[in-house]
Backbone as a printed PyTorch tensor [residue, N CA C, xyz], in Angstrom:
tensor([[[ 13.5040,   1.3960,  -3.7920],
         [ 12.7470,   2.5360,  -3.3120],
         [ 13.7210,   3.5370,  -2.7020]],

        [[ 13.7040,   4.7250,  -3.2290],
         [ 14.5770,   5.7900,  -2.7610],
         [ 13.7230,   6.8750,  -2.1130]],

        [[ 13.8260,   7.0680,  -0.7800],
         [ 12.9910,   8.0660,  -0.1080],
         [ 13.2720,   9.5010,  -0.5410]],

        [[ 14.3590,   9.7130,  -1.2480],
         [ 14.6740,  11.0570,  -1.7480],
         [ 14.0920,  11.2790,  -3.1390]],

        [[ 13.5340,  10.2320,  -3.7220],
         [ 12.9660,  10.3020,  -5.0590],
         [ 11.4680,  10.0140,  -4.9540]],

        [[ 10.7100,  11.0200,  -4.5640],
         [  9.2740,  10.8840,  -4.3230],
         [  8.5440,  10.7820,  -5.6620]],

        [[  7.6470,   9.8040,  -5.7980],
         [  6.8920,   9.6730,  -7.0530],
         [  5.8750,  10.7940,  -7.2200]],

        [[  5.4330,  10.9800,  -8.4150],
         [  4.3790,  11.9380,  -8.7380],
         [  3.0800,  11.3940,  -8.1360]],

        [[  2.5570,  12.0660,  -7.1290],
         [  1.3840,  11.5630,  -6.3980],
         [  0.1000,  11.5940,  -7.2240]],

        [[  0.1080,  12.3030,  -8.3410],
         [ -1.0940,  12.3430,  -9.1810],
         [ -1.3730,  10.9870,  -9.8380]],

        [[ -0.3860,  10.0810,  -9.8290],
         [ -0.5600,   8.7570, -10.4290],
         [ -1.2920,   7.7770,  -9.5060]],

        [[ -1.3980,   8.1140,  -8.2280],
         [ -2.0750,   7.2320,  -7.2800],
         [ -3.5840,   7.3770,  -7.4510]],

        [[ -4.2510,   6.2460,  -7.6160],
         [ -5.6940,   6.2420,  -7.8440],
         [ -6.4850,   5.8310,  -6.6080]],

        [[ -5.7970,   5.5320,  -5.5000],
         [ -6.5060,   5.1050,  -4.2960],
         [ -5.9510,   5.8090,  -3.0600]],

        [[ -6.8440,   6.3830,  -2.2740],
         [ -6.4730,   7.0990,  -1.0470],
         [ -7.3450,   6.5920,   0.0870]],

        [[ -6.7150,   6.2860,   1.2230],
         [ -7.4250,   5.8630,   2.4220],
         [ -7.1290,   6.8550,   3.5380]],

        [[ -8.1530,   7.5710,   4.0400],
         [ -7.9320,   8.4470,   5.2000],
         [ -7.6030,   7.5980,   6.4300]],

        [[ -6.7300,   8.1070,   7.2820],
         [ -6.3230,   7.3900,   8.4870],
         [ -6.7380,   8.1640,   9.7260]],

        [[ -7.0320,   7.4380,  10.7690],
         [ -7.3880,   8.0650,  12.0380],
         [ -6.2820,   7.7910,  13.0440]],

        [[ -5.7170,   8.8610,  13.5910],
         [ -4.7000,   8.7100,  14.6200],
         [ -5.3700,   8.4970,  15.9660]],

        [[ -4.7980,   7.5870,  16.7610],
         [ -5.3100,   7.3180,  18.0980],
         [ -4.2840,   7.7900,  19.1170]],

        [[ -4.7340,   8.0980,  20.3100],
         [ -3.8430,   8.5660,  21.3550],
         [ -2.7080,   7.5770,  21.5910]],

        [[ -3.0250,   6.2710,  21.5800],
         [ -1.9890,   5.2780,  21.8620],
         [ -1.0310,   5.0600,  20.6880]],

        [[ -1.2240,   5.7410,  19.5580],
         [ -0.2770,   5.6910,  18.4490],
         [  0.9550,   6.5550,  18.7170]],

        [[  0.8240,   7.4860,  19.6500],
         [  1.8670,   8.4810,  19.9170],
         [  2.8170,   7.9790,  20.9970]],

        [[  4.1150,   8.1540,  20.7640],
         [  5.1170,   7.7130,  21.7400],
         [  5.5410,   8.8670,  22.6440]],

        [[  6.5120,   8.6170,  23.5170],
         [  6.9390,   9.6280,  24.4920],
         [  7.6080,  10.8330,  23.8390]],

        [[  7.9990,  10.7100,  22.5870],
         [  8.6070,  11.8350,  21.8790],
         [  7.5560,  12.7440,  21.2430]],

        [[  6.2700,  12.3570,  21.3480],
         [  5.1920,  13.1960,  20.8380],
         [  4.8410,  12.9480,  19.3830]],

        [[  5.4110,  11.9240,  18.7710],
         [  5.0520,  11.6100,  17.3860],
         [  4.5820,  10.1660,  17.2950]],

        [[  4.0030,   9.8260,  16.1590],
         [  3.4830,   8.4870,  15.9470],
         [  4.6560,   7.5090,  15.9070]],

        [[  4.5410,   6.4320,  16.6820],
         [  5.5780,   5.4190,  16.7530],
         [  5.7550,   4.7600,  15.3950]],

        [[  7.0000,   4.4530,  15.0260],
         [  7.2610,   3.9260,  13.6910],
         [  6.5810,   2.5880,  13.4240]],

        [[  6.2870,   1.7900,  14.4270],
         [  5.6000,   0.5110,  14.2110],
         [  4.1500,   0.7120,  13.7730]],

        [[  3.5580,   1.8390,  14.1270],
         [  2.1650,   2.1320,  13.7670],
         [  2.0250,   2.3200,  12.2560]],

        [[  3.0750,   2.7920,  11.6130],
         [  3.0460,   3.0230,  10.1660],
         [  2.6670,   1.7480,   9.4170]],

        [[  3.1690,   0.6010,   9.8880],
         [  2.8840,  -0.6600,   9.2050],
         [  1.4010,  -1.0020,   9.2730]],

        [[  0.7510,  -0.6810,  10.3900],
         [ -0.7010,  -0.8470,  10.4810],
         [ -1.4210,   0.0740,   9.5080]],

        [[ -0.9270,   1.3020,   9.3630],
         [ -1.5090,   2.2350,   8.3870],
         [ -1.3870,   1.6730,   6.9790]],

        [[ -0.1960,   1.1540,   6.6510],
         [ -0.0010,   0.5920,   5.3140],
         [ -0.8720,  -0.6400,   5.0930]],

        [[ -1.0390,  -1.4700,   6.1120],
         [ -1.9260,  -2.6300,   5.9860],
         [ -3.3690,  -2.2040,   5.7300]],

        [[ -3.8250,  -1.1710,   6.4250],
         [ -5.1800,  -0.6540,   6.2020],
         [ -5.3180,  -0.1640,   4.7700]],

        [[ -4.3150,   0.5670,   4.2840],
         [ -4.3300,   1.0390,   2.8990],
         [ -4.3610,  -0.1060,   1.9030]],

        [[ -3.5710,  -1.1630,   2.1640],
         [ -3.5590,  -2.3420,   1.2780],
         [ -4.9290,  -3.0050,   1.2410]],

        [[ -5.5380,  -3.1980,   2.4140],
         [ -6.8460,  -3.8580,   2.4790],
         [ -7.8990,  -3.0520,   1.7170]],

        [[ -7.9260,  -1.7470,   1.9120],
         [ -8.9080,  -0.9060,   1.2160],
         [ -8.6340,  -0.8580,  -0.2860]],

        [[ -7.3630,  -0.8500,  -0.6520],
         [ -6.9900,  -0.8720,  -2.0710],
         [ -7.4830,  -2.1590,  -2.7280]],

        [[ -7.2070,  -3.2980,  -2.1030],
         [ -7.6270,  -4.5830,  -2.6700],
         [ -9.1450,  -4.6790,  -2.7650]],

        [[ -9.8550,  -4.1100,  -1.7970],
         [-11.3180,  -4.0650,  -1.8830],
         [-11.7610,  -3.2380,  -3.0840]],

        [[-11.1070,  -2.1130,  -3.2890],
         [-11.4670,  -1.2470,  -4.4200],
         [-11.1810,  -1.9490,  -5.7500]],

        [[-10.0410,  -2.6160,  -5.8400],
         [ -9.6920,  -3.3350,  -7.0650],
         [-10.6770,  -4.4650,  -7.3150]],

        [[-11.0200,  -5.1830,  -6.2650],
         [-11.9300,  -6.3230,  -6.3600],
         [-13.3780,  -5.8900,  -6.5480]],

        [[-13.7040,  -4.6920,  -6.0680],
         [-15.0800,  -4.2090,  -6.1650],
         [-15.9920,  -4.8140,  -5.1150]],

        [[-15.4040,  -5.3880,  -4.0590],
         [-16.1760,  -6.0280,  -2.9930],
         [-15.2800,  -6.1670,  -1.7630]],

        [[-15.8840,  -6.3530,  -0.5960],
         [-15.0560,  -6.5700,   0.6010],
         [-14.1840,  -7.8180,   0.4690]],

        [[-13.0200,  -7.7650,   1.0900],
         [-12.1100,  -8.9060,   1.0750],
         [-12.6950, -10.0100,   1.9570]],

        [[-12.6970, -11.2250,   1.4620],
         [-13.1470, -12.3910,   2.2370],
         [-11.9320, -12.9330,   2.9820]],

        [[-11.7980, -12.5760,   4.2440],
         [-10.6140, -12.9410,   5.0150],
         [-10.5540, -14.4340,   5.3270]],

        [[-11.6320, -15.1730,   5.0530],
         [-11.6170, -16.6240,   5.2180],
         [-10.9260, -17.3220,   4.0430]],

        [[-10.7750, -16.5980,   2.9350],
         [-10.1560, -17.1580,   1.7330],
         [ -9.0610, -16.1990,   1.2390]],

        [[ -7.9790, -16.1340,   1.9600],
         [ -6.8810, -15.2260,   1.6460],
         [ -6.1890, -15.6890,   0.3680]],

        [[ -6.0070, -14.7540,  -0.5640],
         [ -5.3780, -15.0730,  -1.8450],
         [ -3.9830, -14.4870,  -1.9940]],

        [[ -3.5940, -13.6050,  -1.0920],
         [ -2.2670, -12.9970,  -1.1630],
         [ -1.6570, -12.9090,   0.2350]],

        [[ -0.3530, -12.9610,   0.2700],
         [  0.3830, -12.7710,   1.5220],
         [  1.5420, -11.8170,   1.2520]],

        [[  1.9860, -11.1630,   2.2920],
         [  3.1140, -10.2430,   2.1760],
         [  4.4040, -11.0500,   2.1570]],

        [[  5.2330, -10.8090,   1.1430],
         [  6.5250, -11.4860,   1.0380],
         [  7.6770, -10.5710,   1.4570]],

        [[  7.5120,  -9.2720,   1.2330],
         [  8.5740,  -8.3280,   1.5510],
         [  7.9710,  -6.9450,   1.7350]],

        [[  8.4580,  -6.2160,   2.7470],
         [  8.0320,  -4.8400,   2.9860],
         [  9.2650,  -3.9920,   3.2390]],

        [[  9.3490,  -2.8570,   2.5360],
         [ 10.4110,  -1.8800,   2.7620],
         [  9.7560,  -0.5380,   3.0400]],

        [[ 10.1290,   0.0490,   4.1620],
         [  9.5120,   1.3080,   4.5670],
         [ 10.5980,   2.3490,   4.8160]],

        [[ 10.3630,   3.5470,   4.3110],
         [ 11.2580,   4.6740,   4.5580],
         [ 10.4900,   5.7250,   5.3550]],

        [[ 11.0340,   6.1200,   6.4790],
         [ 10.4310,   7.1530,   7.3170],
         [ 11.0580,   8.4810,   6.9130]],

        [[ 10.2370,   9.3990,   6.4490],
         [ 10.7520,  10.6390,   5.8880],
         [ 10.5810,  11.8120,   6.8460]],

        [[  9.4090,  11.9150,   7.4620],
         [  9.1100,  13.0070,   8.3720],
         [  8.1480,  12.4950,   9.4390]],

        [[  8.2980,  12.9080,  10.6980],
         [  7.4170,  12.3870,  11.7430],
         [  5.9610,  12.8180,  11.5560]],

        [[  5.0770,  11.9650,  12.0290],
         [  3.6500,  12.2840,  12.0760],
         [  3.3290,  12.6700,  13.5170]],

        [[  2.6310,  13.7920,  13.6860],
         [  2.2230,  14.2400,  15.0130],
         [  0.7260,  14.0490,  15.1740]],

        [[  0.2990,  13.9180,  16.4320],
         [ -1.0770,  13.5570,  16.7520],
         [ -2.1220,  14.4670,  16.1140]],

        [[ -1.8680,  15.7480,  16.0330],
         [ -2.8690,  16.6890,  15.5120],
         [ -2.9670,  16.6910,  13.9840]],

        [[ -2.0770,  15.9860,  13.3060],
         [ -2.0690,  15.9940,  11.8470],
         [ -3.1330,  15.0560,  11.2720]],

        [[ -3.6120,  15.4020,  10.0800],
         [ -4.5470,  14.5590,   9.3510],
         [ -3.7620,  13.8550,   8.2530]],

        [[ -3.7250,  12.5180,   8.3310],
         [ -2.9070,  11.7680,   7.3810],
         [ -3.7550,  10.7930,   6.5740]],

        [[ -3.2030,  10.4200,   5.4240],
         [ -3.8530,   9.4660,   4.5360],
         [ -2.7770,   8.6320,   3.8610]],

        [[ -3.1810,   7.4330,   3.4260],
         [ -2.2390,   6.5570,   2.7250],
         [ -2.6990,   6.3990,   1.2820]],

        [[ -1.7740,   6.6220,   0.3540],
         [ -2.0250,   6.4600,  -1.0730],
         [ -1.4180,   5.1310,  -1.4950]],

        [[ -2.1380,   4.3720,  -2.3120],
         [ -1.6850,   3.0380,  -2.7030],
         [ -1.8350,   2.8530,  -4.2080]],

        [[ -0.8440,   2.1970,  -4.8020],
         [ -0.9350,   1.8420,  -6.2150],
         [ -0.1470,   0.5680,  -6.4760]],

        [[ -0.5520,  -0.1530,  -7.4960],
         [  0.2100,  -1.3030,  -7.9720],
         [  1.1350,  -0.7920,  -9.0680]],

        [[  2.4080,  -1.1820,  -8.9840],
         [  3.3770,  -0.7080,  -9.9790],
         [  3.8860,  -1.8090, -10.8930]],

        [[  3.6310,  -3.0900, -10.5240],
         [  4.1200,  -4.1830, -11.3630],
         [  3.4130,  -5.4750, -10.9860]],

        [[  3.1290,  -6.3000, -11.9910],
         [  2.5900,  -7.6420, -11.7680],
         [  3.5870,  -8.6310, -12.3650]],

        [[  4.0230,  -9.5800, -11.5440],
         [  4.9210, -10.6370, -12.0060],
         [  4.1400, -11.9220, -12.2350]],

        [[  4.8270, -13.0350, -12.2180],
         [  4.1900, -14.3290, -12.4420],
         [  3.3760, -14.7560, -11.2240]],

        [[  3.9890, -14.6660, -10.0330],
         [  3.3210, -15.0950,  -8.8020],
         [  3.1310, -13.9660,  -7.7960]],

        [[  3.4850, -12.7660,  -8.1780],
         [  3.4260, -11.6620,  -7.2210],
         [  3.0870, -10.3480,  -7.9140]],

        [[  2.7560,  -9.3650,  -7.0880],
         [  2.6130,  -8.0010,  -7.5770],
         [  3.1990,  -7.0660,  -6.5370]],

        [[  3.6180,  -5.9020,  -7.0070],
         [  4.3190,  -4.9430,  -6.1610],
         [  3.4670,  -3.7000,  -5.9610]],

        [[  3.2910,  -3.3270,  -4.6900],
         [  2.5350,  -2.1310,  -4.3390],
         [  3.4790,  -1.0470,  -3.8500]],

        [[  3.1690,   0.1860,  -4.1910],
         [  3.8640,   1.3470,  -3.6600],
         [  2.8400,   2.1330,  -2.8600]],

        [[  3.2310,   2.5830,  -1.6660],
         [  2.3410,   3.3650,  -0.8220],
         [  3.0830,   4.5690,  -0.2630]],

        [[  2.3240,   5.6190,  -0.0240],
         [  2.8560,   6.8520,   0.5440],
         [  1.8890,   7.3150,   1.6240]],

        [[  2.4290,   7.7080,   2.7710],
         [  1.6150,   8.3800,   3.7810],
         [  1.9340,   9.8570,   3.6720]],

        [[  0.8770,  10.6660,   3.5840],
         [  1.0810,  12.1140,   3.5120],
         [  0.1150,  12.8260,   4.4500]],

        [[  0.4840,  14.0430,   4.8090],
         [ -0.4020,  14.8980,   5.5910],
         [ -1.4120,  15.4570,   4.6080]],

        [[ -2.6810,  15.2800,   4.9200],
         [ -3.7530,  15.6060,   3.9730],
         [ -3.8100,  17.0970,   3.6320]],

        [[ -3.6060,  17.9700,   4.5890],
         [ -3.7750,  19.4090,   4.3550],
         [ -2.5780,  20.0580,   3.6750]],

        [[ -1.3860,  19.6120,   4.0110],
         [ -0.1820,  20.2410,   3.4560],
         [  0.4150,  19.4410,   2.3010]],

        [[  0.0740,  18.1520,   2.2110],
         [  0.6630,  17.2940,   1.1840],
         [  2.0470,  16.7890,   1.5330]],

        [[  2.5320,  17.1150,   2.7450],
         [  3.8700,  16.6900,   3.1510],
         [  3.9460,  15.1650,   3.2050]],

        [[  4.9720,  14.6100,   2.5760],
         [  5.1940,  13.1670,   2.5790],
         [  5.8170,  12.7790,   3.9130]],

        [[  5.1980,  11.8080,   4.5640],
         [  5.6700,  11.3430,   5.8620],
         [  6.4650,  10.0460,   5.7540]],

        [[  6.0780,   9.1950,   4.7990],
         [  6.7000,   7.8860,   4.6810],
         [  6.3680,   7.2760,   3.3260]],

        [[  7.2250,   6.3510,   2.8770],
         [  6.9640,   5.5780,   1.6610],
         [  7.1750,   4.1080,   1.9820]],

        [[  6.4110,   3.2600,   1.2950],
         [  6.4960,   1.8260,   1.5400],
         [  6.3390,   1.0740,   0.2230]],

        [[  7.1320,   0.0280,   0.0660],
         [  7.0000,  -0.8490,  -1.0890],
         [  6.7810,  -2.2550,  -0.5520]],

        [[  5.7460,  -2.9340,  -1.0650],
         [  5.3870,  -4.2710,  -0.5900],
         [  5.2570,  -5.2210,  -1.7680]],

        [[  5.8580,  -6.3990,  -1.6320],
         [  5.6640,  -7.4620,  -2.6020],
         [  4.6100,  -8.4010,  -2.0280]],

        [[  3.5040,  -8.5410,  -2.7550],
         [  2.4100,  -9.4300,  -2.3780],
         [  2.5010, -10.6800,  -3.2430]],

        [[  2.5360, -11.8460,  -2.6170],
         [  2.6110, -13.1080,  -3.3390],
         [  1.2460, -13.7770,  -3.3140]],

        [[  0.8120, -14.2580,  -4.4700],
         [ -0.4490, -14.9950,  -4.5330],
         [ -0.2510, -16.3360,  -3.8490]],

        [[ -1.2830, -16.7810,  -3.1480],
         [ -1.1580, -17.8900,  -2.2220],
         [ -2.3590, -18.8090,  -2.3490]],

        [[ -2.0940, -20.1090,  -2.4280],
         [ -3.1550, -21.1180,  -2.4500],
         [ -3.2950, -21.6660,  -1.0370]],

        [[ -4.3920, -21.3550,  -0.3400],
         [ -4.5320, -21.8050,   1.0490],
         [ -4.6340, -23.3270,   1.1930]],

        [[ -5.0460, -24.0190,   0.1430],
         [ -5.1360, -25.4850,   0.2010],
         [ -3.7470, -26.1280,   0.2380]],

        [[ -2.8790, -25.6770,  -0.6660],
         [ -1.5260, -26.2560,  -0.7320],
         [ -0.5450, -25.5080,   0.1560]],

        [[ -0.9390, -24.2970,   0.5880],
         [ -0.1030, -23.4270,   1.4070],
         [  1.2010, -23.0660,   0.6770]],

        [[  1.0490, -22.8480,  -0.6470],
         [  2.1930, -22.4860,  -1.4830],
         [  1.8350, -21.3150,  -2.3870]],

        [[  2.8710, -20.6710,  -2.8780],
         [  2.6750, -19.5850,  -3.8380],
         [  2.0660, -20.1400,  -5.1160]],

        [[  1.2500, -19.3210,  -5.7590],
         [  0.6450, -19.7110,  -7.0380],
         [  0.6730, -18.5040,  -7.9760]],

        [[  0.3330, -18.7290,  -9.2240],
         [  0.3580, -17.6590, -10.2080],
         [ -0.7410, -16.6350,  -9.9280]],

        [[ -0.4490, -15.3980, -10.3000],
         [ -1.4680, -14.3560, -10.2450],
         [ -2.5440, -14.7480, -11.2580]],

        [[ -3.7820, -14.8140, -10.8080],
         [ -4.8590, -15.2540, -11.7040],
         [ -5.1100, -14.2250, -12.8030]],

        [[ -5.6680, -14.6920, -13.8950],
         [ -6.0240, -13.7990, -14.9970],
         [ -6.9970, -12.7210, -14.5080]],

        [[ -7.9230, -13.1260, -13.6480],
         [ -8.9070, -12.1810, -13.1170],
         [ -8.2350, -11.0460, -12.3390]],

        [[ -7.2730, -11.3880, -11.4490],
         [ -6.5800, -10.3550, -10.6880],
         [ -5.7260,  -9.4750, -11.5980]],

        [[ -5.0800, -10.0800, -12.5940],
         [ -4.3030,  -9.2800, -13.5530],
         [ -5.2020,  -8.2520, -14.2340]],

        [[ -6.3450,  -8.7150, -14.7150],
         [ -7.2790,  -7.8220, -15.4090],
         [ -7.7730,  -6.7220, -14.4750]],

        [[ -8.1140,  -7.0990, -13.2640],
         [ -8.6220,  -6.1020, -12.3060],
         [ -7.5650,  -5.0590, -11.9460]],

        [[ -6.3430,  -5.5060, -11.6660],
         [ -5.2720,  -4.5660, -11.3200],
         [ -4.9520,  -3.6410, -12.4930]],

        [[ -4.8280,  -4.1980, -13.6940],
         [ -4.5550,  -3.3810, -14.8800],
         [ -5.6770,  -2.3780, -15.1260]],

        [[ -6.9200,  -2.8350, -14.9920],
         [ -8.0650,  -1.9500, -15.2250],
         [ -8.1220,  -0.8540, -14.1630]],

        [[ -7.9160,  -1.2150, -12.9000],
         [ -7.9830,  -0.2230, -11.8320],
         [ -6.9070,   0.8400, -12.0060]],

        [[ -5.6990,   0.4090, -12.3480],
         [ -4.5980,   1.3650, -12.5050],
         [ -4.6340,   2.0780, -13.8550]],

        [[ -5.3920,   1.5490, -14.7960],
         [ -5.5320,   2.2180, -16.0860],
         [ -4.3100,   2.1250, -16.9780]],

        [[ -3.5010,   1.0880, -16.7680],
         [ -2.3000,   0.8970, -17.5790],
         [ -1.8450,  -0.5470, -17.4300]],

        [[ -1.0710,  -1.0580, -18.3900],
         [ -0.5580,  -2.4270, -18.2710],
         [  0.5510,  -2.5050, -17.2320]],

        [[  0.4650,  -3.4810, -16.3600],
         [  1.4490,  -3.6450, -15.2840],
         [  2.2370,  -4.9420, -15.3960]],

        [[  1.8800,  -5.7860, -16.3480],
         [  2.4420,  -7.1250, -16.4240],
         [  3.9430,  -7.1380, -16.6740]],

        [[  4.6740,  -7.6100, -15.6700],
         [  6.1120,  -7.9130, -15.7360],
         [  6.9970,  -6.7980, -16.2600]],

        [[  6.5490,  -5.5800, -16.1670],
         [  7.4400,  -4.4890, -16.5420],
         [  7.1960,  -3.3180, -15.6090]],

        [[  8.1930,  -2.9710, -14.7990],
         [  8.0100,  -1.8680, -13.8620],
         [  7.6200,  -0.5860, -14.5980]],

        [[  6.6920,   0.1040, -14.0070],
         [  6.2150,   1.3590, -14.5790],
         [  6.9790,   2.4900, -13.9350]],

        [[  7.4170,   3.4480, -14.7000],
         [  8.1520,   4.5790, -14.1650],
         [  7.2060,   5.5210, -13.4410]],

        [[  7.5100,   5.7810, -12.1790],
         [  6.6410,   6.6090, -11.3530],
         [  7.0410,   8.0650, -11.3430]],

        [[  8.1840,   8.3570, -11.8560],
         [  8.7140,   9.7060, -11.7340],
         [  8.5640,  10.4470, -13.0640]],

        [[  8.3210,  11.7630, -12.9840],
         [  8.1480,  12.5300, -14.2220],
         [  9.4040,  12.5360, -15.0790]]])
């Protein structure tokens, strides 16, 4: 993930509006960098609900975060309206990769980018397992393109 190489945002099919809270802001007057991870988690949860077509059953977790990389590009200030865009860019054998962007809703200014590897997880064995056929089909259908084991080019 290169923060200087911003993807074409028209490819993102899922957007989650975010609400800034007073306690998100630090003494420098901008949103604290740790808050961004909560924003990305909210975007991931809403994205997975949209892909699944139903609320996530948190009693039966099927994926866990294996790796997160975040690039902070521009500060977020309290008065700004921000949203997180989420897309799946690749499905592997036991994992899938999400790309997310936080942007200011009115200006389109990119504030941050995040790449997350989600690993499928069997709560009974507490081990990684293969991405199910159902999840593969849902992710491919939601994104409108094949994602299986081949990274999709995000840049024009």
